[in-house]
PDB file of C-alpha atoms in Angstrom:
ATOM      1  CA  UNK A 220      95.653 108.544 109.187  1.00  0.00           C
ATOM      2  CA  UNK A 221      95.267 104.791 108.466  1.00  0.00           C
ATOM      3  CA  UNK A 222      98.962 104.520 107.336  1.00  0.00           C
ATOM      4  CA  UNK A 223     100.108 106.152 110.641  1.00  0.00           C
ATOM      5  CA  UNK A 224      97.815 103.715 112.458  1.00  0.00           C
ATOM      6  CA  UNK A 225      99.233 100.802 110.375  1.00  0.00           C
ATOM      7  CA  UNK A 226      95.680  99.909 109.328  1.00  0.00           C
ATOM      8  CA  UNK A 227      94.750  98.793 105.746  1.00  0.00           C
ATOM      9  CA  UNK A 228      94.054 101.959 103.673  1.00  0.00           C
ATOM     10  CA  UNK A 229      91.574 101.830 100.671  1.00  0.00           C
ATOM     11  CA  UNK A 230      92.950 102.060  97.312  1.00  0.00           C
ATOM     12  CA  UNK A 231      91.459 104.563  94.884  1.00  0.00           C
ATOM     13  CA  UNK A 232      89.422 101.919  93.128  1.00  0.00           C
ATOM     14  CA  UNK A 233      88.029 100.676  96.462  1.00  0.00           C
ATOM     15  CA  UNK A 234      87.105 104.211  97.497  1.00  0.00           C
ATOM     16  CA  UNK A 235      85.396 104.764  94.000  1.00  0.00           C
ATOM     17  CA  UNK A 236      83.523 101.587  94.408  1.00  0.00           C
ATOM     18  CA  UNK A 237      82.137 102.560  97.789  1.00  0.00           C
ATOM     19  CA  UNK A 238      81.324 105.961  96.439  1.00  0.00           C
ATOM     20  CA  UNK A 239      79.434 104.618  93.360  1.00  0.00           C
ATOM     21  CA  UNK A 240      77.305 102.447  95.747  1.00  0.00           C
ATOM     22  CA  UNK A 241      76.735 104.894  98.496  1.00  0.00           C
ATOM     23  CA  UNK A 242      76.454 108.278  96.718  1.00  0.00           C
ATOM     24  CA  UNK A 243      73.510 107.476  94.556  1.00  0.00           C
ATOM     25  CA  UNK A 244      71.516 106.382  97.675  1.00  0.00           C
ATOM     26  CA  UNK A 245      72.438 109.657  99.529  1.00  0.00           C
ATOM     27  CA  UNK A 246      71.685 111.668  96.515  1.00  0.00           C
ATOM     28  CA  UNK A 247      68.267 110.005  96.172  1.00  0.00           C
ATOM     29  CA  UNK A 248      67.176 110.800  99.737  1.00  0.00           C
ATOM     30  CA  UNK A 249      68.535 114.344  99.496  1.00  0.00           C
ATOM     31  CA  UNK A 250      66.531 114.830  96.210  1.00  0.00           C
ATOM     32  CA  UNK A 251      63.340 113.470  97.967  1.00  0.00           C
ATOM     33  CA  UNK A 252      63.961 115.817 100.968  1.00  0.00           C
ATOM     34  CA  UNK A 253      64.292 118.808  98.675  1.00  0.00           C
ATOM     35  CA  UNK A 254      61.127 117.799  96.737  1.00  0.00           C
ATOM     36  CA  UNK A 255      59.273 117.575 100.076  1.00  0.00           C
ATOM     37  CA  UNK A 256      59.979 120.976 101.073  1.00  0.00           C
ATOM     38  CA  UNK A 257      60.052 122.410  97.579  1.00  0.00           C
ATOM     39  CA  UNK A 258      57.415 120.587  95.531  1.00  0.00           C
ATOM     40  CA  UNK A 259      57.438 120.893  91.800  1.00  0.00           C
ATOM     41  CA  UNK A 260      54.119 122.795  91.849  1.00  0.00           C
ATOM     42  CA  UNK A 261      55.699 125.580  93.893  1.00  0.00           C
ATOM     43  CA  UNK A 262      57.011 128.391  91.684  1.00  0.00           C
ATOM     44  CA  UNK A 263      60.438 129.769  92.455  1.00  0.00           C
ATOM     45  CA  UNK A 264      60.812 133.350  91.461  1.00  0.00           C
ATOM     46  CA  UNK A 265      63.709 134.537  89.163  1.00  0.00           C
ATOM     47  CA  UNK A 266      64.853 130.868  88.570  1.00  0.00           C
ATOM     48  CA  UNK A 267      64.864 129.493  84.987  1.00  0.00           C
ATOM     49  CA  UNK A 268      62.884 126.385  85.208  1.00  0.00           C
ATOM     50  CA  UNK A 269      62.978 125.377  81.381  1.00  0.00           C
ATOM     51  CA  UNK A 270      66.344 124.500  80.070  1.00  0.00           C
ATOM     52  CA  UNK A 271      66.555 124.441  76.289  1.00  0.00           C
ATOM     53  CA  UNK A 272      68.686 121.864  74.578  1.00  0.00           C
ATOM     54  CA  UNK A 273      71.630 123.162  72.613  1.00  0.00           C
ATOM     55  CA  UNK A 274      71.615 121.713  69.090  1.00  0.00           C
ATOM     56  CA  UNK A 275      75.089 122.957  68.336  1.00  0.00           C
ATOM     57  CA  UNK A 276      77.846 120.240  68.031  1.00  0.00           C
ATOM     58  CA  UNK A 277      80.722 120.362  70.435  1.00  0.00           C
ATOM     59  CA  UNK A 278      83.514 122.686  69.567  1.00  0.00           C
ATOM     60  CA  UNK A 279      87.123 121.679  69.373  1.00  0.00           C
ATOM     61  CA  UNK A 280      87.855 123.364  72.760  1.00  0.00           C
ATOM     62  CA  UNK A 281      84.969 121.518  74.359  1.00  0.00           C
ATOM     63  CA  UNK A 282      86.162 118.239  72.999  1.00  0.00           C
ATOM     64  CA  UNK A 283      89.672 118.836  74.377  1.00  0.00           C
ATOM     65  CA  UNK A 284      88.230 119.777  77.796  1.00  0.00           C
ATOM     66  CA  UNK A 285      86.217 116.656  77.881  1.00  0.00           C
ATOM     67  CA  UNK A 286      89.197 114.491  76.862  1.00  0.00           C
ATOM     68  CA  UNK A 287      91.606 116.189  79.468  1.00  0.00           C
ATOM     69  CA  UNK A 288      88.954 115.640  82.188  1.00  0.00           C
ATOM     70  CA  UNK A 289      88.330 112.080  81.318  1.00  0.00           C
ATOM     71  CA  UNK A 290      92.043 111.203  81.267  1.00  0.00           C
ATOM     72  CA  UNK A 291      92.479 113.064  84.542  1.00  0.00           C
ATOM     73  CA  UNK A 292      89.822 110.983  86.182  1.00  0.00           C
ATOM     74  CA  UNK A 293      91.286 107.716  84.836  1.00  0.00           C
ATOM     75  CA  UNK A 294      94.762 108.752  86.092  1.00  0.00           C
ATOM     76  CA  UNK A 295      93.425 109.458  89.616  1.00  0.00           C
ATOM     77  CA  UNK A 296      91.653 106.099  89.795  1.00  0.00           C
ATOM     78  CA  UNK A 297      94.804 104.229  88.443  1.00  0.00           C
ATOM     79  CA  UNK A 298      97.359 106.113  90.508  1.00  0.00           C
ATOM     80  CA  UNK A 299      97.698 103.177  93.004  1.00  0.00           C
ATOM     81  CA  UNK A 300      98.853 100.755  90.322  1.00  0.00           C
ATOM     82  CA  UNK A 301     102.550 100.094  90.593  1.00  0.00           C
ATOM     83  CA  UNK A 302     103.232 100.629  86.895  1.00  0.00           C
ATOM     84  CA  UNK A 303     101.333 103.921  86.959  1.00  0.00           C
ATOM     85  CA  UNK A 304     103.011 105.117  90.194  1.00  0.00           C
ATOM     86  CA  UNK A 305     106.545 104.136  88.797  1.00  0.00           C
ATOM     87  CA  UNK A 306     106.083 106.593  85.846  1.00  0.00           C
ATOM     88  CA  UNK A 307     103.913 109.411  87.351  1.00  0.00           C
ATOM     89  CA  UNK A 308     104.645 109.236  91.025  1.00  0.00           C
ATOM     90  CA  UNK A 309     102.204 110.401  93.741  1.00  0.00           C
ATOM     91  CA  UNK A 310      98.597 111.400  93.726  1.00  0.00           C
ATOM     92  CA  UNK A 311      99.487 115.044  93.847  1.00  0.00           C
ATOM     93  CA  UNK A 312     101.543 114.764  90.602  1.00  0.00           C
ATOM     94  CA  UNK A 313      98.578 113.033  88.904  1.00  0.00           C
ATOM     95  CA  UNK A 314      96.180 115.663  90.231  1.00  0.00           C
ATOM     96  CA  UNK A 315      98.210 118.642  88.943  1.00  0.00           C
ATOM     97  CA  UNK A 316      98.632 117.149  85.395  1.00  0.00           C
ATOM     98  CA  UNK A 317      95.107 118.264  84.273  1.00  0.00           C
ATOM     99  CA  UNK A 318      95.752 121.801  85.523  1.00  0.00           C
ATOM    100  CA  UNK A 319      99.021 121.958  83.345  1.00  0.00           C
ATOM    101  CA  UNK A 320      97.141 120.533  80.380  1.00  0.00           C
ATOM    102  CA  UNK A 321      94.311 123.047  80.726  1.00  0.00           C
ATOM    103  CA  UNK A 322      96.472 126.044  80.890  1.00  0.00           C
ATOM    104  CA  UNK A 323      99.217 124.577  78.440  1.00  0.00           C
ATOM    105  CA  UNK A 324      96.667 123.884  75.730  1.00  0.00           C
ATOM    106  CA  UNK A 325      95.082 127.355  76.162  1.00  0.00           C
ATOM    107  CA  UNK A 326      91.805 125.888  77.450  1.00  0.00           C
ATOM    108  CA  UNK A 327      92.118 128.298  80.475  1.00  0.00           C
ATOM    109  CA  UNK A 328      93.857 131.672  80.655  1.00  0.00           C
ATOM    110  CA  UNK A 329      94.902 134.398  83.001  1.00  0.00           C
ATOM    111  CA  UNK A 330      91.354 135.622  83.701  1.00  0.00           C
ATOM    112  CA  UNK A 331      90.362 132.039  84.614  1.00  0.00           C
ATOM    113  CA  UNK A 332      93.333 131.685  87.011  1.00  0.00           C
ATOM    114  CA  UNK A 333      92.479 134.937  88.652  1.00  0.00           C
ATOM    115  CA  UNK A 334      88.801 133.899  88.965  1.00  0.00           C
ATOM    116  CA  UNK A 335      89.532 130.802  90.935  1.00  0.00           C
ATOM    117  CA  UNK A 336      87.976 130.585  94.410  1.00  0.00           C
ATOM    118  CA  UNK A 337      91.230 130.910  96.406  1.00  0.00           C
ATOM    119  CA  UNK A 338      89.254 131.240  99.583  1.00  0.00           C
ATOM    120  CA  UNK A 339      88.291 127.532  99.099  1.00  0.00           C
ATOM    121  CA  UNK A 340      91.941 126.499  98.607  1.00  0.00           C
ATOM    122  CA  UNK A 341      92.945 128.450 101.829  1.00  0.00           C
ATOM    123  CA  UNK A 342      90.038 126.841 103.697  1.00  0.00           C
ATOM    124  CA  UNK A 343      90.892 123.350 102.580  1.00  0.00           C
ATOM    125  CA  UNK A 344      94.733 123.699 103.237  1.00  0.00           C
ATOM    126  CA  UNK A 345      93.849 125.474 106.605  1.00  0.00           C
ATOM    127  CA  UNK A 346      91.866 122.348 107.635  1.00  0.00           C
ATOM    128  CA  UNK A 347      94.939 120.137 106.806  1.00  0.00           C
ATOM    129  CA  UNK A 348      97.090 122.518 108.921  1.00  0.00           C
ATOM    130  CA  UNK A 349      94.717 122.351 111.796  1.00  0.00           C
ATOM    131  CA  UNK A 350      94.608 118.627 111.614  1.00  0.00           C
ATOM    132  CA  UNK A 351      98.410 118.442 111.659  1.00  0.00           C
ATOM    133  CA  UNK A 352      98.676 120.740 114.578  1.00  0.00           C
ATOM    134  CA  UNK A 353      96.076 118.797 116.505  1.00  0.00           C
ATOM    135  CA  UNK A 354      97.920 115.579 115.897  1.00  0.00           C
ATOM    136  CA  UNK A 355     101.505 116.595 116.591  1.00  0.00           C
ATOM    137  CA  UNK A 356     100.676 118.851 119.588  1.00  0.00           C
ATOM    138  CA  UNK A 357      99.259 115.868 121.500  1.00  0.00           C
ATOM    139  CA  UNK A 358      95.776 117.209 121.640  1.00  0.00           C
ATOM    140  CA  UNK A 359      94.312 114.166 119.859  1.00  0.00           C
ATOM    141  CA  UNK A 360      95.958 111.815 122.300  1.00  0.00           C
ATOM    142  CA  UNK A 361      94.426 113.703 125.048  1.00  0.00           C
ATOM    143  CA  UNK A 362      91.072 113.582 123.594  1.00  0.00           C
ATOM    144  CA  UNK A 363      91.388 109.902 122.971  1.00  0.00           C
ATOM    145  CA  UNK A 364      92.463 109.200 126.564  1.00  0.00           C
ATOM    146  CA  UNK A 365      89.479 111.153 127.852  1.00  0.00           C
ATOM    147  CA  UNK A 366      86.763 109.344 125.798  1.00  0.00           C
ATOM    148  CA  UNK A 367      88.283 105.888 125.862  1.00  0.00           C
ATOM    149  CA  UNK A 368      86.774 104.951 129.298  1.00  0.00           C
ATOM    150  CA  UNK A 369      83.418 105.879 127.929  1.00  0.00           C
ATOM    151  CA  UNK A 370      83.647 103.730 124.857  1.00  0.00           C
ATOM    152  CA  UNK A 371      85.498 100.749 126.387  1.00  0.00           C
ATOM    153  CA  UNK A 372      83.482  97.534 126.268  1.00  0.00           C
ATOM    154  CA  UNK A 373      80.903  98.787 123.801  1.00  0.00           C
ATOM    155  CA  UNK A 374      80.035  97.026 120.509  1.00  0.00           C
ATOM    156  CA  UNK A 375      81.831  98.194 117.360  1.00  0.00           C
ATOM    157  CA  UNK A 376      78.586  99.381 115.785  1.00  0.00           C
ATOM    158  CA  UNK A 377      77.696 101.523 118.705  1.00  0.00           C
ATOM    159  CA  UNK A 378      81.099 103.082 118.840  1.00  0.00           C
ATOM    160  CA  UNK A 379      80.909 103.664 115.075  1.00  0.00           C
ATOM    161  CA  UNK A 380      77.496 105.277 115.391  1.00  0.00           C
ATOM    162  CA  UNK A 381      78.637 107.618 118.258  1.00  0.00           C
ATOM    163  CA  UNK A 382      81.803 108.693 116.299  1.00  0.00           C
ATOM    164  CA  UNK A 383      79.773 109.259 113.223  1.00  0.00           C
ATOM    165  CA  UNK A 384      77.328 111.581 114.996  1.00  0.00           C
ATOM    166  CA  UNK A 385      80.401 113.436 116.442  1.00  0.00           C
ATOM    167  CA  UNK A 386      81.786 113.790 112.943  1.00  0.00           C
ATOM    168  CA  UNK A 387      78.569 114.950 111.500  1.00  0.00           C
ATOM    169  CA  UNK A 388      78.043 117.666 114.144  1.00  0.00           C
ATOM    170  CA  UNK A 389      81.673 118.940 113.607  1.00  0.00           C
ATOM    171  CA  UNK A 390      81.309 118.755 109.694  1.00  0.00           C
ATOM    172  CA  UNK A 391      78.004 120.708 109.919  1.00  0.00           C
ATOM    173  CA  UNK A 392      79.059 123.500 112.261  1.00  0.00           C
ATOM    174  CA  UNK A 393      82.780 123.883 111.306  1.00  0.00           C
ATOM    175  CA  UNK A 394      83.551 122.402 107.805  1.00  0.00           C
ATOM    176  CA  UNK A 395      84.083 119.164 106.067  1.00  0.00           C
ATOM    177  CA  UNK A 396      87.906 119.568 105.514  1.00  0.00           C
ATOM    178  CA  UNK A 397      88.477 120.541 109.091  1.00  0.00           C
ATOM    179  CA  UNK A 398      86.424 117.631 110.646  1.00  0.00           C
ATOM    180  CA  UNK A 399      88.156 115.038 108.482  1.00  0.00           C
ATOM    181  CA  UNK A 400      91.669 116.437 109.021  1.00  0.00           C
ATOM    182  CA  UNK A 401      91.156 116.658 112.837  1.00  0.00           C
ATOM    183  CA  UNK A 402      89.092 113.668 113.594  1.00  0.00           C
ATOM    184  CA  UNK A 403      90.239 111.036 111.180  1.00  0.00           C
ATOM    185  CA  UNK A 404      93.676 110.466 112.785  1.00  0.00           C
ATOM    186  CA  UNK A 405      91.838 110.395 116.294  1.00  0.00           C
ATOM    187  CA  UNK A 406      89.432 107.559 115.119  1.00  0.00           C
ATOM    188  CA  UNK A 407      92.193 105.708 113.284  1.00  0.00           C
ATOM    189  CA  UNK A 408      94.203 105.552 116.614  1.00  0.00           C
ATOM    190  CA  UNK A 409      91.321 105.064 118.861  1.00  0.00           C
ATOM    191  CA  UNK A 410      89.635 102.104 117.366  1.00  0.00           C
ATOM    192  CA  UNK A 411      92.531  99.577 117.898  1.00  0.00           C
ATOM    193  CA  UNK A 412      92.998 100.909 121.470  1.00  0.00           C
ATOM    194  CA  UNK A 413      89.429  99.950 122.256  1.00  0.00           C
ATOM    195  CA  UNK A 414      90.191  96.308 121.349  1.00  0.00           C
ATOM    196  CA  UNK A 415      88.981  96.323 117.722  1.00  0.00           C
ATOM    197  CA  UNK A 416      90.854  94.933 114.772  1.00  0.00           C
ATOM    198  CA  UNK A 417      92.789  97.150 112.240  1.00  0.00           C
ATOM    199  CA  UNK A 418      90.180  96.243 109.557  1.00  0.00           C
ATOM    200  CA  UNK A 419      87.500  97.809 111.787  1.00  0.00           C
ATOM    201  CA  UNK A 420      89.711 100.722 112.273  1.00  0.00           C
ATOM    202  CA  UNK A 421      89.619 101.118 108.429  1.00  0.00           C
ATOM    203  CA  UNK A 422      85.811 100.656 108.338  1.00  0.00           C
ATOM    204  CA  UNK A 423      85.389 103.380 110.950  1.00  0.00           C
ATOM    205  CA  UNK A 424      87.615 105.884 109.216  1.00  0.00           C
ATOM    206  CA  UNK A 425      85.999 105.196 105.785  1.00  0.00           C
ATOM    207  CA  UNK A 426      82.563 105.727 107.075  1.00  0.00           C
ATOM    208  CA  UNK A 427      83.209 108.760 109.175  1.00  0.00           C
ATOM    209  CA  UNK A 428      85.113 110.303 106.185  1.00  0.00           C
ATOM    210  CA  UNK A 429      81.995 109.658 104.084  1.00  0.00           C
ATOM    211  CA  UNK A 430      80.010 111.333 106.902  1.00  0.00           C
ATOM    212  CA  UNK A 431      81.969 114.496 106.468  1.00  0.00           C
ATOM    213  CA  UNK A 432      80.551 115.111 103.053  1.00  0.00           C
ATOM    214  CA  UNK A 433      76.868 114.825 104.333  1.00  0.00           C
ATOM    215  CA  UNK A 434      77.104 117.743 106.703  1.00  0.00           C
ATOM    216  CA  UNK A 435      74.606 120.129 104.976  1.00  0.00           C
ATOM    217  CA  UNK A 436      72.733 121.992 107.709  1.00  0.00           C
ATOM    218  CA  UNK A 437      74.663 125.341 107.574  1.00  0.00           C
ATOM    219  CA  UNK A 438      75.870 127.652 104.937  1.00  0.00           C
ATOM    220  CA  UNK A 439      79.300 127.165 106.104  1.00  0.00           C
ATOM    221  CA  UNK A 440      79.116 123.370 106.248  1.00  0.00           C
ATOM    222  CA  UNK A 441      81.115 122.901 103.044  1.00  0.00           C
ATOM    223  CA  UNK A 442      82.125 124.347  99.716  1.00  0.00           C
ATOM    224  CA  UNK A 443      79.000 123.416  97.863  1.00  0.00           C
ATOM    225  CA  UNK A 444      76.912 125.202 100.514  1.00  0.00           C
ATOM    226  CA  UNK A 445      79.166 128.228 100.407  1.00  0.00           C
ATOM    227  CA  UNK A 446      78.824 128.255  96.558  1.00  0.00           C
ATOM    228  CA  UNK A 447      75.049 127.918  96.711  1.00  0.00           C
ATOM    229  CA  UNK A 448      74.775 130.724  99.298  1.00  0.00           C
ATOM    230  CA  UNK A 449      76.852 133.060  97.081  1.00  0.00           C
ATOM    231  CA  UNK A 450      74.520 132.814  94.106  1.00  0.00           C
ATOM    232  CA  UNK A 451      72.538 136.071  93.881  1.00  0.00           C
ATOM    233  CA  UNK A 452      69.772 137.368  91.619  1.00  0.00           C
ATOM    234  CA  UNK A 453      70.062 140.701  89.703  1.00  0.00           C
ATOM    235  CA  UNK A 454      69.510 142.755  92.620  1.00  0.00           C
ATOM    236  CA  UNK A 455      72.317 141.082  94.697  1.00  0.00           C
ATOM    237  CA  UNK A 456      69.887 139.078  96.885  1.00  0.00           C
ATOM    238  CA  UNK A 457      70.639 135.468  97.716  1.00  0.00           C
ATOM    239  CA  UNK A 458      68.109 132.879  96.421  1.00  0.00           C
ATOM    240  CA  UNK A 459      68.517 130.921  99.734  1.00  0.00           C
ATOM    241  CA  UNK A 460      69.187 131.711 103.265  1.00  0.00           C
ATOM    242  CA  UNK A 461      70.385 129.962 106.459  1.00  0.00           C
ATOM    243  CA  UNK A 462      66.833 128.774 107.171  1.00  0.00           C
ATOM    244  CA  UNK A 463      66.690 126.919 103.936  1.00  0.00           C
ATOM    245  CA  UNK A 464      69.931 125.054 104.862  1.00  0.00           C
ATOM    246  CA  UNK A 465      68.693 124.164 108.385  1.00  0.00           C
ATOM    247  CA  UNK A 466      65.276 123.123 107.184  1.00  0.00           C
ATOM    248  CA  UNK A 467      66.473 120.688 104.433  1.00  0.00           C
ATOM    249  CA  UNK A 468      70.062 120.085 105.203  1.00  0.00           C
ATOM    250  CA  UNK A 469      69.627 118.717 108.759  1.00  0.00           C
ATOM    251  CA  UNK A 470      66.998 116.250 107.659  1.00  0.00           C
ATOM    252  CA  UNK A 471      68.938 115.094 104.696  1.00  0.00           C
ATOM    253  CA  UNK A 472      72.140 114.721 106.695  1.00  0.00           C
ATOM    254  CA  UNK A 473      70.405 112.463 109.294  1.00  0.00           C
ATOM    255  CA  UNK A 474      68.876 110.275 106.381  1.00  0.00           C
ATOM    256  CA  UNK A 475      72.238 109.981 104.657  1.00  0.00           C
ATOM    257  CA  UNK A 476      73.811 108.977 107.953  1.00  0.00           C
ATOM    258  CA  UNK A 477      71.346 106.175 108.300  1.00  0.00           C
ATOM    259  CA  UNK A 478      72.293 105.014 104.845  1.00  0.00           C
ATOM    260  CA  UNK A 479      76.009 105.064 105.629  1.00  0.00           C
ATOM    261  CA  UNK A 480      75.486 103.225 108.893  1.00  0.00           C
ATOM    262  CA  UNK A 481      73.462 100.441 107.096  1.00  0.00           C
ATOM    263  CA  UNK A 482      74.166  99.999 103.400  1.00  0.00           C
ATOM    264  CA  UNK A 483      77.572 101.707 103.702  1.00  0.00           C
ATOM    265  CA  UNK A 484      78.638  99.572 106.726  1.00  0.00           C
ATOM    266  CA  UNK A 485      77.845  96.435 104.576  1.00  0.00           C
ATOM    267  CA  UNK A 486      79.849  97.800 101.663  1.00  0.00           C
ATOM    268  CA  UNK A 487      82.983  98.706 103.780  1.00  0.00           C
ATOM    269  CA  UNK A 488      82.813  95.397 105.698  1.00  0.00           C
ATOM    270  CA  UNK A 489      82.980  93.640 102.347  1.00  0.00           C
ATOM    271  CA  UNK A 490      85.943  95.708 101.213  1.00  0.00           C
ATOM    272  CA  UNK A 491      88.052  95.126 104.421  1.00  0.00           C
ATOM    273  CA  UNK A 492      87.147  91.675 105.287  1.00  0.00           C
TER     274      UNK A 492
END
């Protein structure tokens, strides 16, 4: 989206730097929110609360898994370096390399492949397809023209706050991937048309994309919520329900949004200015 708007796009190391600074703060307030609603003194039935340490040394397969995973993470972070890009190509090639290694070395097999959550893949790629349709059909241009008069003349921080709230609502009630795929191109194109700089367009896209990941108020908000909702006890009953998500997720999302609009805004301003 930033490339199409000719705005500076973050490199992978810049994205990781922002993540390593913002994510612990968001995780902290989310943990405190969960502790507030579910204090340590409250017993949770059918949940193992004591985890025993495993004294056994790592096996050869576990060491190989750790090495492949570590090299994969390093490769993803370094993919923007010209020397790496010249030998390995795009980010997609680097991302598929660990999959080839896992199956090629026998760390994963046929049963593992069949056990993948293909519904997650379809959901993610479906969000990308919806974003492309919304962009090339002219829908985003129509939405941008409709809201531009409402935002014209406002301060950048106010515009950023309003767009972040919109992104959070869509991410909570639709999904993270769909909200980012549909709204990121709109935001990237809209910010310069409101008279702001291209660097401010990059800041807005970065923050709102981070906002996608803090939509936690519904079971369908994202893949982690869907995974948590699918965990069942021995009788096939879910440990948590939609009320648990609404009670804890909405408050945690709001607190994380405050962090991204304060500490996150400072971090992204430092990166792009």
